[in-house]
Short mmCIF file of C-alpha atoms in Angstrom, two decimals:
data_model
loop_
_atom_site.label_atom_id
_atom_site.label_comp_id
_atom_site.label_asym_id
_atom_site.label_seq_id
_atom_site.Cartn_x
_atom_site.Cartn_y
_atom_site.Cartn_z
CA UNK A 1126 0.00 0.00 0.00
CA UNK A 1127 3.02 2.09 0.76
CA UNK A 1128 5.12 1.27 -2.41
CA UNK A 1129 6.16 3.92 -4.67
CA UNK A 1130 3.03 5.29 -6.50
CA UNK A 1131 3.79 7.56 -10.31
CA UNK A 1132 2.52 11.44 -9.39
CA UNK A 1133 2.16 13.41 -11.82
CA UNK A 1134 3.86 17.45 -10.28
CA UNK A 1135 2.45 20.02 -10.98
CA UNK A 1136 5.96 21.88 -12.21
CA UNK A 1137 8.17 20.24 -14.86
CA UNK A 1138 11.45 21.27 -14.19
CA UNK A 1139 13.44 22.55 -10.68
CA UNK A 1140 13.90 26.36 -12.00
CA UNK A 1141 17.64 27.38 -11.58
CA UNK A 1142 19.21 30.38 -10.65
CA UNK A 1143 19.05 32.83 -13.30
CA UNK A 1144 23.10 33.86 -14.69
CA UNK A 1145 23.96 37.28 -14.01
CA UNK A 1146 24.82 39.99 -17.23
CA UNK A 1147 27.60 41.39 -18.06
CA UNK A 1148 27.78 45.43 -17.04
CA UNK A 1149 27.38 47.24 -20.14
CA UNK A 1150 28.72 50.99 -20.86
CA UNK A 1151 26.42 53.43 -18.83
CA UNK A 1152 24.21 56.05 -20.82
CA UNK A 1153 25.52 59.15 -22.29
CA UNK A 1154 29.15 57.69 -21.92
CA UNK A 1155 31.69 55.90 -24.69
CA UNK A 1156 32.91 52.31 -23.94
CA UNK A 1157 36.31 52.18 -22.29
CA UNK A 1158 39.28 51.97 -24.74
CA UNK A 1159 36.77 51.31 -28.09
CA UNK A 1160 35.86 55.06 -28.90
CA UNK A 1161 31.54 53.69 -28.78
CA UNK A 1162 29.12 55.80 -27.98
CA UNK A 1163 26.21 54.94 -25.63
CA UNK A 1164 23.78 54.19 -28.15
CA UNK A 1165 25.80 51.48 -29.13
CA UNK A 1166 23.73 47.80 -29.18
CA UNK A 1167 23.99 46.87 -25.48
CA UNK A 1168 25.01 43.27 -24.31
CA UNK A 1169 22.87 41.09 -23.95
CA UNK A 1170 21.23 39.40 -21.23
CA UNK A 1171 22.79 35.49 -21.46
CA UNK A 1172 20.07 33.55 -21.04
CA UNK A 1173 20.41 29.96 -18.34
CA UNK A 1174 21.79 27.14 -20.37
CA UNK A 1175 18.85 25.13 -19.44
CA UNK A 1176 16.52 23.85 -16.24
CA UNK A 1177 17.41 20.91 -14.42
CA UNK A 1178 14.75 18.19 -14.18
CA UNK A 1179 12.69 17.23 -10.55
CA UNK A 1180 14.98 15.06 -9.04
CA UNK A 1181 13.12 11.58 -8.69
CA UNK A 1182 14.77 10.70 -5.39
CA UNK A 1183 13.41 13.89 -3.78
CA UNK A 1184 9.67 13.59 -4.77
CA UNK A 1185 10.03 9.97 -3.34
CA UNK A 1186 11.26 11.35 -0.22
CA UNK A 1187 8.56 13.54 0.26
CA UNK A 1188 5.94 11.02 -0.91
CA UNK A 1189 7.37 8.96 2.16
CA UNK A 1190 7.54 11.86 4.40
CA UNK A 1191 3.52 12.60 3.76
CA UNK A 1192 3.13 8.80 4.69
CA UNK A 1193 5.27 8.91 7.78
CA UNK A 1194 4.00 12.65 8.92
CA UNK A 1195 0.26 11.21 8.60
CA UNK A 1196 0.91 8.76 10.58
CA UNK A 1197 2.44 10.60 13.55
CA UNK A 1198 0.66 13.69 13.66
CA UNK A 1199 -2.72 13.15 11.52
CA UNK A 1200 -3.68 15.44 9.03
CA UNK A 1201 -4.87 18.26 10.99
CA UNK A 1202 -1.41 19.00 12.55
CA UNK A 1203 0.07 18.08 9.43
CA UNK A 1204 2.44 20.83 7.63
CA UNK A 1205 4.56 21.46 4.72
CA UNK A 1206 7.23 22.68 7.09
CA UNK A 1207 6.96 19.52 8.91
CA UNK A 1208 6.92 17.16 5.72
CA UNK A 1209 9.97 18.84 4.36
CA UNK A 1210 11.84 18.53 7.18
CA UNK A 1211 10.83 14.78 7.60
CA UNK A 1212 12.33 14.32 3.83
CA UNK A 1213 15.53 16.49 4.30
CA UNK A 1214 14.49 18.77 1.42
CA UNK A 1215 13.29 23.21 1.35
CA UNK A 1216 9.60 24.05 1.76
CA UNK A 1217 9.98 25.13 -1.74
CA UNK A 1218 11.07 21.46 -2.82
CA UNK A 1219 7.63 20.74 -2.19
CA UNK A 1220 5.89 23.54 -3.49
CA UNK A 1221 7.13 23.12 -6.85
CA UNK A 1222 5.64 19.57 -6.75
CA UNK A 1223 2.64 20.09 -4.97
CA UNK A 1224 0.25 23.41 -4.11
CA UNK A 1225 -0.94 23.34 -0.90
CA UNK A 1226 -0.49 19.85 2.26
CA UNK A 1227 -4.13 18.99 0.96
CA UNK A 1228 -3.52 18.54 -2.79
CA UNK A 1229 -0.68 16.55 -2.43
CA UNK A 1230 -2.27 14.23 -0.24
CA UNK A 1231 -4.99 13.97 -2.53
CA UNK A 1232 -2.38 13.31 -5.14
CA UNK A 1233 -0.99 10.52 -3.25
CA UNK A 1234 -4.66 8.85 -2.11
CA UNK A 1235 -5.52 9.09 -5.74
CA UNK A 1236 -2.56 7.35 -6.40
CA UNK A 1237 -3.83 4.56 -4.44
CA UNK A 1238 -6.87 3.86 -6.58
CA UNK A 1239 -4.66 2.81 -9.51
CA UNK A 1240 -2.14 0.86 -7.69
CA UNK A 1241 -3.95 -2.09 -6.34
CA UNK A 1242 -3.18 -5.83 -5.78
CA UNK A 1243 -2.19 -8.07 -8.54
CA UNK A 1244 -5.42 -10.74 -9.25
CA UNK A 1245 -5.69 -13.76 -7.69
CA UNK A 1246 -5.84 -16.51 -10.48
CA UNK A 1247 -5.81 -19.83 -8.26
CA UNK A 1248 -8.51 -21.98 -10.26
CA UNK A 1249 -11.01 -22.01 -8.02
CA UNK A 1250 -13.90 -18.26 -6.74
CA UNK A 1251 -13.14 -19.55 -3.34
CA UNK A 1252 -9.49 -19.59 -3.28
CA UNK A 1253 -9.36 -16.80 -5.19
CA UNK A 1254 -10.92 -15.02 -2.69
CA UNK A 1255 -9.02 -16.17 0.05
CA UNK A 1256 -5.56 -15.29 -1.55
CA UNK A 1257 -7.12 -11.48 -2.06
CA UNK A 1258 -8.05 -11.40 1.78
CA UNK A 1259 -4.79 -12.55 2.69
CA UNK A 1260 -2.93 -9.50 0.76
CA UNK A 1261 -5.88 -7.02 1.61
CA UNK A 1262 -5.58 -8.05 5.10
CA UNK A 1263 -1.57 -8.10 5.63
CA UNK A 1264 -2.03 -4.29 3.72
CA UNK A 1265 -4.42 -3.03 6.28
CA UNK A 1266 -2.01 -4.82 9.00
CA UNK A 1267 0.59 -2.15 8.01
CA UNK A 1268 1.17 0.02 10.93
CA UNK A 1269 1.01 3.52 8.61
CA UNK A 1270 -2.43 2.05 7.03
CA UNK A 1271 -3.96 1.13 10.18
CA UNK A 1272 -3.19 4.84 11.47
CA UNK A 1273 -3.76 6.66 8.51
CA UNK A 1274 -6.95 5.69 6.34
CA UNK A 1275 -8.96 6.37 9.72
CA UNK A 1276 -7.71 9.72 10.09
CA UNK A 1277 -8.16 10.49 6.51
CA UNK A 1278 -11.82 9.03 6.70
CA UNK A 1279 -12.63 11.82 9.74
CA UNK A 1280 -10.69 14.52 7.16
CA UNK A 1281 -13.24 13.63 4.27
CA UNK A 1282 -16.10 14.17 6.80
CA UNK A 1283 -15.26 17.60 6.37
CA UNK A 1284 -13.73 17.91 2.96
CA UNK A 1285 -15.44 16.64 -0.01
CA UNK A 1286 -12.47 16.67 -2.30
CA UNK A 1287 -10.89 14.29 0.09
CA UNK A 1288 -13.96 12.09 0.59
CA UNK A 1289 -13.86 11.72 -2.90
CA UNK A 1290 -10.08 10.97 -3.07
CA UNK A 1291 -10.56 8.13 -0.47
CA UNK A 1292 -13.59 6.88 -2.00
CA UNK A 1293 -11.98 6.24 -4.96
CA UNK A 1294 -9.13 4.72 -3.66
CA UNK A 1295 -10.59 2.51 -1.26
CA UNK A 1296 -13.35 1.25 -3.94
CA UNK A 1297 -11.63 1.99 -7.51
CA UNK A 1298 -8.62 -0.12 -6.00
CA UNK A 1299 -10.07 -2.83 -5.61
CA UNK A 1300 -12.94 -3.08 -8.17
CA UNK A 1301 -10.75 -3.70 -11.01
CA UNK A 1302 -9.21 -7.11 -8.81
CA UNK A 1303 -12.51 -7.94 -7.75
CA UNK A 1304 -14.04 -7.47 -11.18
CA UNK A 1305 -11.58 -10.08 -12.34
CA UNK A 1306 -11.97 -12.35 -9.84
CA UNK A 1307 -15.66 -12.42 -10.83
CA UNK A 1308 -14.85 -12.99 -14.40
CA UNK A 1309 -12.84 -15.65 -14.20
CA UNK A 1310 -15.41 -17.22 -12.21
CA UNK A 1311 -18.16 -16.74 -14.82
CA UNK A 1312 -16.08 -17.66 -17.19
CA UNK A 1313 -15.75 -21.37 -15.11
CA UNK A 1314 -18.91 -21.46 -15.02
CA UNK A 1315 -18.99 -20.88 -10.97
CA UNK A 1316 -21.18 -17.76 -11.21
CA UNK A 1317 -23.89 -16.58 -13.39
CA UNK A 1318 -23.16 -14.32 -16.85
CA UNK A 1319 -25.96 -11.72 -15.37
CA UNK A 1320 -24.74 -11.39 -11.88
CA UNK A 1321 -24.85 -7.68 -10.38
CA UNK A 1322 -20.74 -6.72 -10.30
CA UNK A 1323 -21.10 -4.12 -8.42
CA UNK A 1324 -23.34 -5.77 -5.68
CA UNK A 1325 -20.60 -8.59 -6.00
CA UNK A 1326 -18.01 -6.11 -5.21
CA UNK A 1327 -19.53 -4.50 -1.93
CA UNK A 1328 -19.94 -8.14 -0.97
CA UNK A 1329 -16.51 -8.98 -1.60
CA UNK A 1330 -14.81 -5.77 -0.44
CA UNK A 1331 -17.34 -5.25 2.73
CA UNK A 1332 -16.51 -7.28 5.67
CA UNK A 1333 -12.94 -7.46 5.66
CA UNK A 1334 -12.96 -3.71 5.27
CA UNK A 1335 -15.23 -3.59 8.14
CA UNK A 1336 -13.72 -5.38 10.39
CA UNK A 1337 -10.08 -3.99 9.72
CA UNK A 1338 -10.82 -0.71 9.17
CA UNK A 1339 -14.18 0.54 11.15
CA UNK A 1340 -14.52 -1.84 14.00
CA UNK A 1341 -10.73 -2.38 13.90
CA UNK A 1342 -11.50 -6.15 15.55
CA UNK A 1343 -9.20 -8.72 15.67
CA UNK A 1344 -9.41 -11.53 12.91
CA UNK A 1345 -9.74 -15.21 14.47
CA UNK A 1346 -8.28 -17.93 13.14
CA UNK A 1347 -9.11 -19.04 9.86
CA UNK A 1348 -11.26 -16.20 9.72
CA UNK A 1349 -10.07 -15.26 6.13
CA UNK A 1350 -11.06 -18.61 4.83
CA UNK A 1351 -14.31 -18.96 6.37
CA UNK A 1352 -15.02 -15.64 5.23
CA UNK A 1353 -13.62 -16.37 1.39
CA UNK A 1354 -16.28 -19.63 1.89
CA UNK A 1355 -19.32 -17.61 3.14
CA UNK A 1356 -18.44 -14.63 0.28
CA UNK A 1357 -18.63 -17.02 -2.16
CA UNK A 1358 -21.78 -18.72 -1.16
CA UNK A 1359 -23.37 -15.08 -1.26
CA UNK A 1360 -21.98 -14.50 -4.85
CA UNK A 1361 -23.68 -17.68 -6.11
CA UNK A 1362 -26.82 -16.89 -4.82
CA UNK A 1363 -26.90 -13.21 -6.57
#
């Protein structure tokens, strides 16, 4: 869930420091030693060679930084100042990647939605559902995750551009696994061709999320597979 995630910033290049010009002849007086007179074509201004690109290994430090600043002081108390320092770059570092604490943490969520987990392909709708709890689980199990997706949820109470960050990073992320799950299922012949998918996917994404992430409740043992067993039970009977 924390891996590296492709932003897009919102600057192309790190701007340089512009080269300084030459001192031409002042006005109303002749260049030393070449008998010109003022109006004489002045020198140019030279112009910076060129602009050096954002450096990748400081927009992943800051992506980390977010991460580990969310997790330790929440959103609210969250800074730029703070998440620069975290990542060892300038305030302006992060500026020319990202406007303002809240869009790049909505560039980051929304980074999330396109990420996802690779797709089960086991044979079988049961074990196929198992394997995705196991990864969906061991993700949520992650001690940044655990602290940071409820913190963000009470954010997006307030904030619908975050609400709709989260929302489609918790559900986009996971309907495009689900969604193939289901296929290969129909395509066995374990489910039905007209099934609702997007019923099938709150079944399948529910509970687990539930119980990880709202309730926060311990899982049992073997709860993963007896939940992968009842899930797909329920998506037969759609």
């Amino acid at each position: 869930m924390l891996s590296s995630m492709t932003t897009s910033p919102t600057d192309p290049t790190e701007p340089t420091e512009p080269a300084g010009s030459p001192a031409g002849p002042a006005d109303g007086a002749a260049a030393s030693g070449t008998g010109r007179t003022a109006d004489a074509p002045r020198p140019r201004r030279r112009v910076p060679a060129g602009a050096a690109v954002l450096r990748a290994e400081k927009t992943e430090a800051i992506r980390t930084a977010v991460f580990e600043e969310l997790a330790a002081v929440g959103y609210g108390r969250m800074s730029i100042e703070g998440i620069a320092r975290r990542a060892g770059v300038g305030k302006t570092a992060v500026y020319r990647r990202w406007r303002s604490k809240l869009h790049l943490v909505l560039d980051l969520v929304s980074a999330l939605a396109v990420q996802g987990l690779p797709t089960p392909d086991t044979g079988s709708l049961e074990s196929d559902l198992r394997l995705l709890y196991e990864l969906t689980a061991r993700a949520l199990r992650h001690p940044v995750a655990s602290q940071i997706i409820p913190d963000l949820q009470a954010e997006a109470a307030r904030n619908p551009d975050m609400a709709d960050a989260l929302q489609k990073a918790l559900r986009q992320g996971q309907a495009s696994v689900a969604s193939g799950i289901v296929r290969a299922a129909v395509q066995r012949g374990e489910l039905a061709a007209e099934l609702d998918e997007d019923l099938a996917l709150d079944l399948i994404s529910g509970p687990l999320y539930w119980r990880a992430v709202v309730v926060r409740a311990k899982q049992p043992k073997g709860y993963l597979a007896r939940l992968a067993g009842a899930t797909a039970a329920g998506l037969r009977a759609l």
